[in-house]
Coordinates of C-alpha atoms in Angstrom, one line a residue:
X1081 CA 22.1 88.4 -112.9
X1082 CA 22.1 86.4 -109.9
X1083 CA 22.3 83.0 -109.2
X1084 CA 20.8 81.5 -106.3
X1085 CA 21.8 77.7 -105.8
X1086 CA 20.2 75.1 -104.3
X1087 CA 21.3 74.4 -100.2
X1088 CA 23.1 71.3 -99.3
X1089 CA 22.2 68.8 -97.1
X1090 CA 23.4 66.3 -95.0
X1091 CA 22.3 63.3 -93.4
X1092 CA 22.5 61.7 -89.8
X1093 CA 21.7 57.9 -89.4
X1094 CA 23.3 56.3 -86.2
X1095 CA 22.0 52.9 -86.0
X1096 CA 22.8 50.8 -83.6
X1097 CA 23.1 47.3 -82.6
X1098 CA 19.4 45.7 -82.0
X1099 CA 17.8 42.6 -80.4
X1100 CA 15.4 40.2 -82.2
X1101 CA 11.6 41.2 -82.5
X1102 CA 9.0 40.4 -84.0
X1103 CA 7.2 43.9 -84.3
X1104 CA 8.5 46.4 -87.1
X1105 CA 11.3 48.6 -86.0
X1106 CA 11.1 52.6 -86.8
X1107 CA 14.3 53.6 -88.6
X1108 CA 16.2 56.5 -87.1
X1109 CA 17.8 59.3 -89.5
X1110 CA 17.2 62.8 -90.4
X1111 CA 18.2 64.8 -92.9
X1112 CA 19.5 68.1 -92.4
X1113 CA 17.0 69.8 -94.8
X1114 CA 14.2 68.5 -92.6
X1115 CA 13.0 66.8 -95.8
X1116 CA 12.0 62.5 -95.1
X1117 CA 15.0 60.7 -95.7
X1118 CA 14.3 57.2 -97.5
X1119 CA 15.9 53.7 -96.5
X1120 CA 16.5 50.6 -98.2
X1121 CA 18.1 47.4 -97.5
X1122 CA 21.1 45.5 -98.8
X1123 CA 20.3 42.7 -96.9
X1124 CA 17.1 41.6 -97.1
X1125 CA 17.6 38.4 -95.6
X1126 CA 18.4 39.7 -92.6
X1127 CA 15.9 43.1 -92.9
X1128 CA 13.5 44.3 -94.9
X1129 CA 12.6 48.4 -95.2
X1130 CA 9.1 49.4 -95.4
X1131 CA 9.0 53.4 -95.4
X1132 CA 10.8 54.6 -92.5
X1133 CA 10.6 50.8 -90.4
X1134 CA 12.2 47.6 -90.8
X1135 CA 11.0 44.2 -90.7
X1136 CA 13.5 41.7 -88.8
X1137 CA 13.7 38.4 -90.8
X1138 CA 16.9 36.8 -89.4
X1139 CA 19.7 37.4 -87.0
X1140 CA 23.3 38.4 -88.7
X1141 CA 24.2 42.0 -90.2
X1142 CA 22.0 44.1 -91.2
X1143 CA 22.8 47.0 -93.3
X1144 CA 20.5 49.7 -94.5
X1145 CA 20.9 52.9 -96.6
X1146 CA 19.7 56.4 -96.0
X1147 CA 19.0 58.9 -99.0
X1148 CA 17.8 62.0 -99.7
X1149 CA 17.3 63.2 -103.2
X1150 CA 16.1 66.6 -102.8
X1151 CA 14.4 69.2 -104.1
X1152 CA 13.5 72.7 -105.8
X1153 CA 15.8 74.5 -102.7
X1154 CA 18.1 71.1 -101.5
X1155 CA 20.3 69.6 -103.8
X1156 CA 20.8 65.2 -103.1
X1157 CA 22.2 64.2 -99.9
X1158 CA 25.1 62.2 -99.7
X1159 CA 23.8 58.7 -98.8
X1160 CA 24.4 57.0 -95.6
X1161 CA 25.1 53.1 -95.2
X1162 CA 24.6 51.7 -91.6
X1163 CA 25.6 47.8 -90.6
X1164 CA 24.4 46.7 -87.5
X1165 CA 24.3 43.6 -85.7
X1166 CA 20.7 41.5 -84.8
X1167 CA 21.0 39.7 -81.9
X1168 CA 18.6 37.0 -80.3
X1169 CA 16.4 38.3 -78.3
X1170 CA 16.1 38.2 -74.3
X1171 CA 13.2 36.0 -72.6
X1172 CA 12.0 36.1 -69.2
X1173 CA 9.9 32.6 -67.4
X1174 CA 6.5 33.5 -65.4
X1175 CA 6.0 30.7 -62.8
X1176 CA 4.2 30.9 -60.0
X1177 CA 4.7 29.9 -56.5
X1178 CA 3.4 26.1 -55.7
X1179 CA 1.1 25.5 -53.1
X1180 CA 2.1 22.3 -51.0
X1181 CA 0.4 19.0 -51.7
X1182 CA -0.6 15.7 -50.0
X1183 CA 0.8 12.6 -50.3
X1184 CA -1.4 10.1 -52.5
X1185 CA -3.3 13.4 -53.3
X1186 CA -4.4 14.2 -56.9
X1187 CA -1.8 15.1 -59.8
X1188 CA -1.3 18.8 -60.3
X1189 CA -0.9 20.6 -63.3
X1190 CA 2.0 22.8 -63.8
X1191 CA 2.1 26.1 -65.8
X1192 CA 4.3 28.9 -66.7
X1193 CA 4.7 31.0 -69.7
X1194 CA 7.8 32.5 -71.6
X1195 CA 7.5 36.2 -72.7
X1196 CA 8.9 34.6 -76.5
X1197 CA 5.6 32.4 -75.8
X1198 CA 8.2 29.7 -76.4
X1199 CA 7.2 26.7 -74.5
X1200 CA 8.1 26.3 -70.7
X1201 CA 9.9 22.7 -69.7
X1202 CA 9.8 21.3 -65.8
X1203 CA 12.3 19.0 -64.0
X1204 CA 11.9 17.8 -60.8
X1205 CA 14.9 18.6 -59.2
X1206 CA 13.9 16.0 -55.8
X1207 CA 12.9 13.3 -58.0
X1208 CA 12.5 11.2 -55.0
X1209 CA 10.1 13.7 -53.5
X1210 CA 8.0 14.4 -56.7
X1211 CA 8.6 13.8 -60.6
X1212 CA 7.3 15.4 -63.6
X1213 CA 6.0 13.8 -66.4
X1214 CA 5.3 16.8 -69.1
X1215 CA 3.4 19.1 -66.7
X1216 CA 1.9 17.1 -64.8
X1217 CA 2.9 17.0 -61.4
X1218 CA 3.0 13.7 -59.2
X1219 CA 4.4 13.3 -55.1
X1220 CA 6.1 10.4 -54.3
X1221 CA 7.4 10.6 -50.4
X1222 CA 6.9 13.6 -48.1
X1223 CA 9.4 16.2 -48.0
X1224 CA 10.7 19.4 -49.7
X1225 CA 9.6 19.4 -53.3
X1226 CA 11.8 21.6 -56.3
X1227 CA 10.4 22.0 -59.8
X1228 CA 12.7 24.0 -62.4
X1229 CA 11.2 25.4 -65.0
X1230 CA 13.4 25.9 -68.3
X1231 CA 12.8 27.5 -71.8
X1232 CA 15.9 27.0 -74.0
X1233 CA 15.3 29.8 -76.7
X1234 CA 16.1 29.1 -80.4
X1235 CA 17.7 31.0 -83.7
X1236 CA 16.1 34.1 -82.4
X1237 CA 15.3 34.5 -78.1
X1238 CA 18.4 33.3 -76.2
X1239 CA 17.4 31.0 -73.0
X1240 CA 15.8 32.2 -70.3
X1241 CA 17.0 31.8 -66.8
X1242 CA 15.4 28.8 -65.1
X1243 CA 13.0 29.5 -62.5
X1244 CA 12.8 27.0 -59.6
X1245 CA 9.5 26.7 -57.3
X1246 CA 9.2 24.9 -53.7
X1247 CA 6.3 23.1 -52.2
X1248 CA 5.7 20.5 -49.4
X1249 CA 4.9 17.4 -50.1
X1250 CA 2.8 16.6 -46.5
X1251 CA 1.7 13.3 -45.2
X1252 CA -0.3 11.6 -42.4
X1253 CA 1.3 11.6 -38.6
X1254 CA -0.1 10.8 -35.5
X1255 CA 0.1 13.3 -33.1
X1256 CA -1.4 11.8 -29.9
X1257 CA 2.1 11.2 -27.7
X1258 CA 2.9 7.8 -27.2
X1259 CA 2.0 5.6 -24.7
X1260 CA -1.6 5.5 -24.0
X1261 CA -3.0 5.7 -20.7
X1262 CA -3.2 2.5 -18.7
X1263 CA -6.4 1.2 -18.0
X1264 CA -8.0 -0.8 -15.1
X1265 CA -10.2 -4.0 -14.6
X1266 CA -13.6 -2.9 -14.7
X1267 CA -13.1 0.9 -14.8
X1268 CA -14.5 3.4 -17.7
X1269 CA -11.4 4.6 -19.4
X1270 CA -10.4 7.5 -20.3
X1271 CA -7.7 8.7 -23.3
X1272 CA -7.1 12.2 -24.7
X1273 CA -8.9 12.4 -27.9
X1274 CA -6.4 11.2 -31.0
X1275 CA -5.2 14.0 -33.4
X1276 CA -3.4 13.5 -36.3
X1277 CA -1.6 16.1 -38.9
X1278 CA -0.4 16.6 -42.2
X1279 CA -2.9 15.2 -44.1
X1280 CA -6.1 16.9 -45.7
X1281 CA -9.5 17.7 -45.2
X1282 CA -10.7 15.0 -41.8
X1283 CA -9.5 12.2 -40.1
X1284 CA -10.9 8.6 -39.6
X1285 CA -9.8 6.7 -36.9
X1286 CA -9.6 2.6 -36.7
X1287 CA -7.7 0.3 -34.2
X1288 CA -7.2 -3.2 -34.1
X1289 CA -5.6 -4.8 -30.9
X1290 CA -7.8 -3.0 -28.2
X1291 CA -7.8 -4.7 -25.1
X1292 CA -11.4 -6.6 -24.4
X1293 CA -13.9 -3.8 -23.6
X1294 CA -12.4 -0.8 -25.3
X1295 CA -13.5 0.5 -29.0
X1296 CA -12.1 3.3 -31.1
X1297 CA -14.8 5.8 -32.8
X1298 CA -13.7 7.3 -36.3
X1299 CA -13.3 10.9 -34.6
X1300 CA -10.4 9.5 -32.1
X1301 CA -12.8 8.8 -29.2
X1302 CA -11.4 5.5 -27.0
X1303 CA -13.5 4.8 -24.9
X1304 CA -15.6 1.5 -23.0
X1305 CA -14.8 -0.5 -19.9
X1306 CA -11.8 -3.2 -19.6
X1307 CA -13.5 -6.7 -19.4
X1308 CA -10.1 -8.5 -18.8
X1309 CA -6.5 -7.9 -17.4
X1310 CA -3.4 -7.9 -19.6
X1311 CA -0.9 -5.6 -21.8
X1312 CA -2.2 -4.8 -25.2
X1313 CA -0.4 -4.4 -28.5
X1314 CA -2.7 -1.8 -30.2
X1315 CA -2.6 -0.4 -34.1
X1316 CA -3.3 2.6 -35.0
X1317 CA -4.8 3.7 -38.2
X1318 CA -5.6 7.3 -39.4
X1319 CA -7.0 8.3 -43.0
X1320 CA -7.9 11.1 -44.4
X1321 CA -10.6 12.2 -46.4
X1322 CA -8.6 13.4 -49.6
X1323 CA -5.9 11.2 -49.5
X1324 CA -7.3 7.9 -48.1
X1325 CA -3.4 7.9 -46.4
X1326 CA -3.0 5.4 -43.5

């Protein structure tokens, strides 16, 4: 007679360290044989084994077994116990670039987004340029603006690196180069046309002061006739249309 016995087997299960998530993890071990090798976990806690994947439920050690019982031709495989560590998980911020804004302008709204989808904090970092209240975004004095966006993580995403943003908080100036041209008695006058910058949308003129004779359109137009001899201390006024900035 002869005997023919069943072949051994053998099991590989290398499992290493892992990071947080959310989605079900495959399992990775083989049995020599070729035949499915079937997990389970000792610390369900921490684990849980569905078929050949496992369902993360807390951070800690992990530890999972490997079997294979085998069959008509494989005899059982010795099991195989894996620990492993689960680690919080990494996060990134997505914040876009800030355009710049006026001063006395509208609020703006702030957004960015965590890839935990954990939510996104802002601090004004020139609080004397701009503060934040929530997300809502508010200038305060012209200048270079600096908004830090944080998430902090929790039990399983570690913090994300801040993100900072820069925008220019812009207001009104009067361009037109001090002093303006002298006049004379009786004599159509003639100034370059006033231009302003830094504020939005167009600009409305007023003046108060003009010497007898002379008048200021909205567009920066001075123009008319001196009626009456003497030095003039004028006021200048520009707004815009967005703003209403003097």
């Amino acid at each position: 007679t002869i005997t023919v016995n069943q072949a051994s087997q053998t099991i590989t299960f290398n499992q290493g360290s892992t990071q947080w998530s959310s989605v079900p993890l495959s399992i990775g071990a083989t049995a020599s044989s070729g035949i499915p090798v079937s997990f389970s976990s000792s610390t369900t806690n921490i684990c849980a084994v569905s078929g050949s994947n496992m369902t993360l439920v807390g951070l800690g050690t992990c530890t999972i077994t490997a079997s294979q019982a085998g069959n008509t031709n494989y005899s059982p495989a010795a099991s195989v116990t894996q620990s492993f560590s689960v680690t919080p998980a990494p996060q990134t911020i997505s914040f876009g670039a800030l355009s710049d804004m006026p001063l006395g302008g509208p609020t703006v709204t702030l957004s960015a987004t965590a890839s935990s989808f954990l939510p996104v904090t802002f601090v004004s970092s020139t609080p004397g340029v701009c503060m934040v209240s929530g997300a809502v975004l508010t200038a305060v004095a012209a200048g270079s603006c600096s908004i830090v966006a944080s998430q902090p993580g929790n039990s399983y995403y570690s913090a994300a690196p801040n993100v900072t943003r820069t925008c220019n908080v812009t207001d009104i100036q009067i361009a037109t180069p001090p002093p303006l041209p002298t006049g004379e008695m009786s004599v159509s006058y003639y100034a370059p046309t006033l231009s302003a910058s830094g504020g939005t949308g167009s600009y409305a003129w007023a003046a108060t002061g003009l010497p007898s004779g002379l008048t200021l359109a909205s567009n920066g137009v001075l123009s008319g006739t001196p009626t009456a001899t003497g030095t003039s201390s004028v006021n200048l006024q520009v707004t815009d249309t967005v703003t209403s900035r003097v």
